[in-house]
CSV table of C-alpha atoms in Angstrom, one decimal:
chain,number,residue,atom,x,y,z
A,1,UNK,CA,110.5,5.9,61.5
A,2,UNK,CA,109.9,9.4,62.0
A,3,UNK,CA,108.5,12.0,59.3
A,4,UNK,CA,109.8,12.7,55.6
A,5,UNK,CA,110.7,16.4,56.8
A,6,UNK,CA,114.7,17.1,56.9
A,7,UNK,CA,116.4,15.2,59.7
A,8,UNK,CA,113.1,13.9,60.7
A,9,UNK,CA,113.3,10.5,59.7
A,10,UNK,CA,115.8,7.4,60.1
A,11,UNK,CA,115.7,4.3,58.0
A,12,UNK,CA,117.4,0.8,59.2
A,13,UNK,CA,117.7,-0.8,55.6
A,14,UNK,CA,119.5,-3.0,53.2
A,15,UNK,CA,121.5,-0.6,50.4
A,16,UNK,CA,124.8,-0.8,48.8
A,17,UNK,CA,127.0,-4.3,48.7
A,18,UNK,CA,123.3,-6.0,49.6
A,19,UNK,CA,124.6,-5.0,53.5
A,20,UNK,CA,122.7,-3.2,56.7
A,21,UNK,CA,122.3,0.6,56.7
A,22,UNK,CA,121.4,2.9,59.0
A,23,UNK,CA,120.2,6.6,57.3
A,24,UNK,CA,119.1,9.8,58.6
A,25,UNK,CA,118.2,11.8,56.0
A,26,UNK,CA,120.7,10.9,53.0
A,27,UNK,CA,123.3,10.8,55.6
A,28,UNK,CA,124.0,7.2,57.1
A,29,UNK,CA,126.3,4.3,58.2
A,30,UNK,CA,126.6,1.3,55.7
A,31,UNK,CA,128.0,-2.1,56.6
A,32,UNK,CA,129.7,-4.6,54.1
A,33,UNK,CA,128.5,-7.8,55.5
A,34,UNK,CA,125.9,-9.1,52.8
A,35,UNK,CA,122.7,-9.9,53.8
A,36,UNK,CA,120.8,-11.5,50.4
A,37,UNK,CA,122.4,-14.8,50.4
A,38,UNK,CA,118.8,-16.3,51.2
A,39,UNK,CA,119.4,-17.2,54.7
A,40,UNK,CA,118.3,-16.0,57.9
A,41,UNK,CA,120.2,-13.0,59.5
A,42,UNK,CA,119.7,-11.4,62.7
A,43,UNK,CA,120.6,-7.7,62.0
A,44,UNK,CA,120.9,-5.1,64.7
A,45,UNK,CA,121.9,-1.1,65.0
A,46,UNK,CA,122.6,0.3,68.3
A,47,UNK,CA,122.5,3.5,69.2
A,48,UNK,CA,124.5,4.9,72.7
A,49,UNK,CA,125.0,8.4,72.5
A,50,UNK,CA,127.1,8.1,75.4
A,51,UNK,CA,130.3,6.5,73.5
A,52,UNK,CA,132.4,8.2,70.4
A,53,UNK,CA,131.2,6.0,67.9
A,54,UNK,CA,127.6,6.3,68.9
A,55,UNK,CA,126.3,4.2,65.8
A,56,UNK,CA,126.8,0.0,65.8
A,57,UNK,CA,125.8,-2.2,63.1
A,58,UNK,CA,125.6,-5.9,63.9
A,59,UNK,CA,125.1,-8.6,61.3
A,60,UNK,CA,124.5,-11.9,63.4
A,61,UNK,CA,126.1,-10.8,66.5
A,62,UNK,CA,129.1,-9.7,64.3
A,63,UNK,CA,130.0,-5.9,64.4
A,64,UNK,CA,129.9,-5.1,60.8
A,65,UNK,CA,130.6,-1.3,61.3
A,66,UNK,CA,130.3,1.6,64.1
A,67,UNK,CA,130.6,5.2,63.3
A,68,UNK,CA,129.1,8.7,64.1
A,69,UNK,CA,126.4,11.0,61.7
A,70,UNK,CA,127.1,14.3,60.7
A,71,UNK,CA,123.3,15.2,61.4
A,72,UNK,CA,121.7,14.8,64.8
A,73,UNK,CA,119.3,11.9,65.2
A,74,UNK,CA,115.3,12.9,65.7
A,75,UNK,CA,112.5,10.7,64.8
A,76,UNK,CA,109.8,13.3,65.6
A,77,UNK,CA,106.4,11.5,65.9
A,78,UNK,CA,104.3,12.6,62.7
A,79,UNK,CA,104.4,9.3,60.9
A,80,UNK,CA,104.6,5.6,63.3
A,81,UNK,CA,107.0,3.0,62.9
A,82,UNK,CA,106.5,1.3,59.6
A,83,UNK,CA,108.4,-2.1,59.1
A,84,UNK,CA,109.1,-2.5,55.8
A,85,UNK,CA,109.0,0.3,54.3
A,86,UNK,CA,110.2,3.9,54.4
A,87,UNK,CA,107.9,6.5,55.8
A,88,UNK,CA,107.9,8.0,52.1
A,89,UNK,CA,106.4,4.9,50.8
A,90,UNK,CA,109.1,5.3,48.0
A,91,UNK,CA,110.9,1.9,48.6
A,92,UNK,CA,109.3,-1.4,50.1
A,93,UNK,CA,112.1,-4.4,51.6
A,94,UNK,CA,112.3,-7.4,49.4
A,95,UNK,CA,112.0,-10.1,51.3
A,96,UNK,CA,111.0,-12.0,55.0
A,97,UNK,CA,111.6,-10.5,58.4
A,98,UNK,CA,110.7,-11.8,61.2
A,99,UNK,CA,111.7,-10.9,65.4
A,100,UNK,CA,111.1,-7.2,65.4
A,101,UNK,CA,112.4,-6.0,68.9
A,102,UNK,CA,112.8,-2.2,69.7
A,103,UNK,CA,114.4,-1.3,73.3
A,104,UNK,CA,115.1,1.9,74.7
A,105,UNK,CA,118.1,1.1,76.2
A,106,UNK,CA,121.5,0.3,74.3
A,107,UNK,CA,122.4,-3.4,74.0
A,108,UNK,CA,126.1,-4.9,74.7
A,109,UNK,CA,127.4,-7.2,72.0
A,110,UNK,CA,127.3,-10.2,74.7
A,111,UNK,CA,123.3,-9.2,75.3
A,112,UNK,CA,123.0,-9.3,71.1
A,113,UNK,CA,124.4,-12.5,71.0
A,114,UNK,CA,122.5,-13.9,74.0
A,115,UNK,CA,119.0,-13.5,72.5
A,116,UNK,CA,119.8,-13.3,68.7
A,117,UNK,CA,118.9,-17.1,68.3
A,118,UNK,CA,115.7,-17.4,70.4
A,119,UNK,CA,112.2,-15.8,71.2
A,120,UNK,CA,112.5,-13.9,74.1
A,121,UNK,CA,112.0,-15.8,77.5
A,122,UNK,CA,110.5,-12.5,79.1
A,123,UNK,CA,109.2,-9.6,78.7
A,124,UNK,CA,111.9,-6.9,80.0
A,125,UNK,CA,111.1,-3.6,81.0
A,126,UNK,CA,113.2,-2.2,78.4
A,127,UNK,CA,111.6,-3.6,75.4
A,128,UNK,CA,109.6,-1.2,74.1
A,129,UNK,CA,108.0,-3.5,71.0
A,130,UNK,CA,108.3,-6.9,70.1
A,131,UNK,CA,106.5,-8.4,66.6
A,132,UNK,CA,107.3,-11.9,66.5
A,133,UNK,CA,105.1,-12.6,63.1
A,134,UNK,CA,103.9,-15.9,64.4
A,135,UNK,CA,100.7,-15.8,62.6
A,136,UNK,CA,98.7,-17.3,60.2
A,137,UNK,CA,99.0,-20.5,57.9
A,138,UNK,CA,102.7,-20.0,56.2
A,139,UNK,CA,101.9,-19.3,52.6
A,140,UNK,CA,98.5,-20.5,52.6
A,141,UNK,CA,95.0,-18.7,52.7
A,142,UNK,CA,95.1,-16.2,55.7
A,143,UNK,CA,92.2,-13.1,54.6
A,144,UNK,CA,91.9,-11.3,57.5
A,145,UNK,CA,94.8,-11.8,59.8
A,146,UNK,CA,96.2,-8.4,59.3
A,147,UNK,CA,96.8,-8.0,63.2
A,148,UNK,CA,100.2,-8.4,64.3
A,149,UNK,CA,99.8,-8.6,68.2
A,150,UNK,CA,102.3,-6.5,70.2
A,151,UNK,CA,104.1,-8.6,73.0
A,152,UNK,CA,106.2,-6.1,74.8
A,153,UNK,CA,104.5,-4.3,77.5
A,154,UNK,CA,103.4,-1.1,75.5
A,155,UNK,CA,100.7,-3.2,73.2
A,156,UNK,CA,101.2,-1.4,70.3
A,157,UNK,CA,99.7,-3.8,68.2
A,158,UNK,CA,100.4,-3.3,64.3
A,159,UNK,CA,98.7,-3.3,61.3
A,160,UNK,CA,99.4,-4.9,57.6
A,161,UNK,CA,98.9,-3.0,54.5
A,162,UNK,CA,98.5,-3.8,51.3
A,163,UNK,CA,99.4,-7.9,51.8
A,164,UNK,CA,97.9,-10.2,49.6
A,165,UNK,CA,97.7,-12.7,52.7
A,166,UNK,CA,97.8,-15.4,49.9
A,167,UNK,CA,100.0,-17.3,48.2
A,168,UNK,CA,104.3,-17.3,48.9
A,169,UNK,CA,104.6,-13.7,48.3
A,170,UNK,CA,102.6,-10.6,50.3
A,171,UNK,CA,101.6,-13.1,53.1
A,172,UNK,CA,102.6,-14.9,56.3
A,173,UNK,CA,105.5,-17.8,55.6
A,174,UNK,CA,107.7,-19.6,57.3
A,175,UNK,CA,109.9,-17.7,59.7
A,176,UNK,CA,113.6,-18.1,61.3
A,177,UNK,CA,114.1,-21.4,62.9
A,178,UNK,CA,114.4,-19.8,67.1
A,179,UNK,CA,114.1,-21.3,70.0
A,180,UNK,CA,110.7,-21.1,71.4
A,181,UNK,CA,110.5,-18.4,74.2
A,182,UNK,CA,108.0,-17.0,76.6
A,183,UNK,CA,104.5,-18.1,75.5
A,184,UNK,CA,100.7,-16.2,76.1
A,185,UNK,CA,97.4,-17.3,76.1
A,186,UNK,CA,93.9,-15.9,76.4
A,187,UNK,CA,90.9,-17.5,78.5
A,188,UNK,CA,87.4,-15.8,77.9
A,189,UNK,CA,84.8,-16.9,81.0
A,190,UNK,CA,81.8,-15.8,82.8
A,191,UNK,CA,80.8,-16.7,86.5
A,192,UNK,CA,78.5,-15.3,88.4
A,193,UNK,CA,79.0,-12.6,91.2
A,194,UNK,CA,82.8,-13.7,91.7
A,195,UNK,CA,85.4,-16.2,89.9
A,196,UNK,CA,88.5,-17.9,91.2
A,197,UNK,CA,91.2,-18.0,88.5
A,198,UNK,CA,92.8,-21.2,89.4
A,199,UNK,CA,96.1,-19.4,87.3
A,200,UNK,CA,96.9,-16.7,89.6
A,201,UNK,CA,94.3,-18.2,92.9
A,202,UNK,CA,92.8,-15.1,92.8
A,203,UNK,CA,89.1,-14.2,93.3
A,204,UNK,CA,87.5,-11.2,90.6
A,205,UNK,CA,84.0,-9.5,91.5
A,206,UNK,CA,84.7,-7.4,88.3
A,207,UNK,CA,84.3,-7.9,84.9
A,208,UNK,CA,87.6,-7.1,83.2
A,209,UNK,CA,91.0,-8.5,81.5
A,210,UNK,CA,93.5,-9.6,83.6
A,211,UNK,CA,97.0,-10.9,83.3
A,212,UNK,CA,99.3,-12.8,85.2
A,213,UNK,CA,102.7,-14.3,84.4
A,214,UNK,CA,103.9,-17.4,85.4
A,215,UNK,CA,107.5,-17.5,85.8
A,216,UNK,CA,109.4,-20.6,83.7
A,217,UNK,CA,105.7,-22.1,83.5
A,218,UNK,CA,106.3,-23.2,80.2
A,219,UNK,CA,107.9,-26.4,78.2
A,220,UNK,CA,110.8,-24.0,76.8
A,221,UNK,CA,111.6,-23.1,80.5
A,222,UNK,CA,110.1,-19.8,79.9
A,223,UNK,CA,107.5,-17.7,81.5
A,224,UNK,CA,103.9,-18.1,80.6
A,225,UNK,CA,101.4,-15.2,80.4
A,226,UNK,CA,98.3,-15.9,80.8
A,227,UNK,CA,94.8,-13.3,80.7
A,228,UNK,CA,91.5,-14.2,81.6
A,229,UNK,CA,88.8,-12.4,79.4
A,230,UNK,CA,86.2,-12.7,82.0
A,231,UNK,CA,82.6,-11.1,82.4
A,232,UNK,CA,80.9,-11.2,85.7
A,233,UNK,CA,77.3,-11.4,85.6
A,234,UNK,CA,75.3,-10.8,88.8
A,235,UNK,CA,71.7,-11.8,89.8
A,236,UNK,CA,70.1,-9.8,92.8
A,237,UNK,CA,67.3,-11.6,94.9
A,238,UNK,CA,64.1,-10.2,94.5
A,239,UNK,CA,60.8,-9.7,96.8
A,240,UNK,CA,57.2,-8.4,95.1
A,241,UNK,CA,55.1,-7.2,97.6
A,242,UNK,CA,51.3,-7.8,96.9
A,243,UNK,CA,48.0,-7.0,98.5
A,244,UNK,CA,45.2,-8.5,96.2
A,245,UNK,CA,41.3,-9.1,96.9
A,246,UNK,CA,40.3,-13.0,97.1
A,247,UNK,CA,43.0,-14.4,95.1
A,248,UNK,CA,46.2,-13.8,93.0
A,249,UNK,CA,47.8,-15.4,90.1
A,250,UNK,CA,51.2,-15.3,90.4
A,251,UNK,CA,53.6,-15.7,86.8
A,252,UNK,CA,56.6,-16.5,88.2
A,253,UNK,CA,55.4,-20.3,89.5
A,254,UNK,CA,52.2,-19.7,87.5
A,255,UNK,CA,50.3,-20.6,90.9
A,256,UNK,CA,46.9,-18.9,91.9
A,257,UNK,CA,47.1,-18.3,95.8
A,258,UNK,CA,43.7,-17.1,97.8
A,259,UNK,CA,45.1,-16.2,101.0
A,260,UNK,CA,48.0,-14.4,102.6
A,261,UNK,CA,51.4,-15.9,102.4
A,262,UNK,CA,55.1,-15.6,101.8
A,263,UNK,CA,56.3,-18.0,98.8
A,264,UNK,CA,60.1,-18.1,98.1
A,265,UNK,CA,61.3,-19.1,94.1
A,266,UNK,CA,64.9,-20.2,93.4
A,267,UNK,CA,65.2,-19.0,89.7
A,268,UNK,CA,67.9,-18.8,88.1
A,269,UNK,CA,68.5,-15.6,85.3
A,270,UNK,CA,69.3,-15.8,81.5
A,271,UNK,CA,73.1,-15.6,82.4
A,272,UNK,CA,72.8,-19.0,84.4
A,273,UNK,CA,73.2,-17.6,87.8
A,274,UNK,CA,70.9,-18.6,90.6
A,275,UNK,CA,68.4,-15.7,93.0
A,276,UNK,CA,65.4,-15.9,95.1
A,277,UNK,CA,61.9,-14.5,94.5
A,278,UNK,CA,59.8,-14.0,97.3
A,279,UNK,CA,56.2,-13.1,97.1
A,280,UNK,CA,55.0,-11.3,100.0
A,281,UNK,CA,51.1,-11.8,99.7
A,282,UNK,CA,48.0,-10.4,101.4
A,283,UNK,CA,45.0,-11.7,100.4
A,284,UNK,CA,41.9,-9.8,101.7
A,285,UNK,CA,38.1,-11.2,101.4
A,286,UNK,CA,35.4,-9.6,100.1
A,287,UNK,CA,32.3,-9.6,101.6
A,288,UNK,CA,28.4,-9.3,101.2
A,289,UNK,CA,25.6,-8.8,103.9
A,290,UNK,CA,21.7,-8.4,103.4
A,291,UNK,CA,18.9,-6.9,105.5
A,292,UNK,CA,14.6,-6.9,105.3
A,293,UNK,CA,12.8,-3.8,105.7
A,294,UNK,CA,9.4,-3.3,105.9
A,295,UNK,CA,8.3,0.7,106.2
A,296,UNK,CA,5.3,3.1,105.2
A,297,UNK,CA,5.6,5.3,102.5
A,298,UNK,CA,9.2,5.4,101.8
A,299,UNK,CA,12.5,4.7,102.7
A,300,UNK,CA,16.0,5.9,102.6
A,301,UNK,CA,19.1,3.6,102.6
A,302,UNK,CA,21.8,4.9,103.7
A,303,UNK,CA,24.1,2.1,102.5
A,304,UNK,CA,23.8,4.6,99.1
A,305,UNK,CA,22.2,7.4,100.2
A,306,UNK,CA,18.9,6.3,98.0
A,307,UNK,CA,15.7,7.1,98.8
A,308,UNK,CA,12.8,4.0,97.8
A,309,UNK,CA,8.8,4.4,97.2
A,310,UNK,CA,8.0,1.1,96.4
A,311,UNK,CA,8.9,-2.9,97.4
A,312,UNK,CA,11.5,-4.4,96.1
A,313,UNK,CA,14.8,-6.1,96.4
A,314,UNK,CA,18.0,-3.4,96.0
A,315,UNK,CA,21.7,-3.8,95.9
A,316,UNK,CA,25.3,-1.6,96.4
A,317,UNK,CA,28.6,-2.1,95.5
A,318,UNK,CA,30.6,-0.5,98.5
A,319,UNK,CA,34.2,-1.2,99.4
A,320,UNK,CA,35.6,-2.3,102.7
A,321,UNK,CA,38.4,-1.1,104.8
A,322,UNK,CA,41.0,-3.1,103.0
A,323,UNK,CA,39.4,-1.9,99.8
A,324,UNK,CA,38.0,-5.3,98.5
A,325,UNK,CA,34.1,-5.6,97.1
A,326,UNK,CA,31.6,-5.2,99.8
A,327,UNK,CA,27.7,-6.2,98.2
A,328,UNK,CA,25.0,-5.2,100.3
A,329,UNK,CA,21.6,-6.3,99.9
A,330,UNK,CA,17.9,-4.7,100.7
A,331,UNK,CA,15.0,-6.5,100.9
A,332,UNK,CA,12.6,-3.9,101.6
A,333,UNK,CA,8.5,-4.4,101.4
A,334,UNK,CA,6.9,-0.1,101.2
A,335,UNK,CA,3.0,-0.4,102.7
């Protein structure tokens, strides 16, 4: 971690005598317990600047070495973390890891050997990133799972590069044989308006992600963490408001109504959640009248404002007060 510059950059590695190192810029700390024997090892380095030998080296809850540095320690933040290999790139580890943990606090011996041999059963405060690698088909076909999920409370989640993800080398394998510890899972649902998680009892309005953690809810004993994925979709009830002359087709029910009233639909929307349409209808008549007129010379209708010189039978097109056709009729005879 840290950068390349000088005292910028710490490496936690296997070097000389196949054993654990811990180097700050060519200066380090080197155990002598070997470490390539091809079997599991849980490996640690502590660091507590408050004791003389601020620098432990545990090889399976074993203190393989402790000393000082003669160069201060500072990681700096140009480059991230990078697990399995040096923030040069100029050296890549040869071989499996699994169980990444990263506090910021300094761990006793006894709390080393208390958790060495089992996924955690928790997620402490103190633990700052936790990889446990459990992903993917071991040595099979696994394009695409280049995700490794972050289980400590930051949620740093990390990336692979340059893995094959195929095959027994540059992929996901088998890991360490630990006991199982604290275990997550996702639920993704939608509801509509408001949904009762039956994990936590709680009722959500919002769409969002939400976790809960259920302590020693699981088989190992350990706690379960559980998040709901959820989506809340909401339908309104509606009203349309309509005034219409003789009739109105309405699309929602597909129903032609010819006088006033108030229809209610239960619908439901594209989500699956259920509202109300009202129609709020007013349905006003047209109407049509006719009158005779007999009259000398001329005559002048005032229906349109028309002036006539000769017999015949006239019409207009007039409106009434609710605005709906109004056909008026003359039958006039001029002598």
């Amino acid at each position: 971690m840290g950068s390349s510059n000088n005292q910028r950059k710490i490496y936690f590695c296997v070097l000389w005598a196949d054993a654990i190192r811990l180097e700050v810029s060519g200066n380090g700390l080197s155990g002598t317990i070997p470490v390539n024997d091809g079997q599991w090892h849980h490996v640690a380095v502590v660091y507590d600047p408050t004791l003389t030998n601020y620098i432990k080296l545990y090889v399976d809850g074993v203190l393989d070495v402790e000393g000082t540095l003669t160069v201060s320690l500072d990681t700096g933040s140009a480059i991230n973390m990078r697990i399995g290999q040096r923030v040069d790139a100029a050296k890549l580890f040869d071989g499996k890891i699994d169980e990444v943990r990263v506090w910021n606090t300094a761990k006793s011996q006894s709390e080393i050997q208390a958790s060495m041999n089992g996924e955690l059963c928790s997620i402490p405060a103190d633990l700052k990133a936790y990889y446990r690698f459990n992903n993917g088909v071991a040595d099979g076909t696994n394009k695409g799972l280049n995700t490794v999920s972050d289980l400590s409370g930051t949620s740093t989640n990390a990336n692979l590069v340059n893995f094959a993800l195929s095959g027994t080398s540059s992929n996901w394998t088998t890991g360490a044989n630990l006991a199982g510890g604290f275990t997550t899972s996702t639920t993704t649902d939608n509801a509509c308006n408001s949904y009762t998680w039956t994990a936590d009892g709680m009722t959500y309005t919002n769409t969002g992600i939400y976790t809960t953690t259920l302590v020693g809810g699981n088989s190992n004993n350990c706690d379960s963490i559980a998040t709901l994925d959820l989506t809340i979709n909401t339908a309104s009830d509606q009203t349309t408001t309509v005034v219409e002359c003789d009739s109105f087709f309405w699309s929602v029910n597909g129903t032609t109504y010819t006088s006033s009233a108030s229809v209610v639909e239960a619908l439901m929307s594209p989500q699956g959640c259920a509202y109300n349409h009202t129609l709020d209808l007013t349905v006003n008549s047209s109407s049509s009248s006719s009158s005779t007129v007999g009259e000398c010379g001329s005559y002048f209708w005032d229906a349109n404002g028309a002036t006539y010189g000769s017999t015949g039978i006239y019409t207009a097109n007039l409106s009434t007060v609710n605005g709906c056709d109004s056909l008026v009729t003359l039958d006039l005879t001029i002598t």
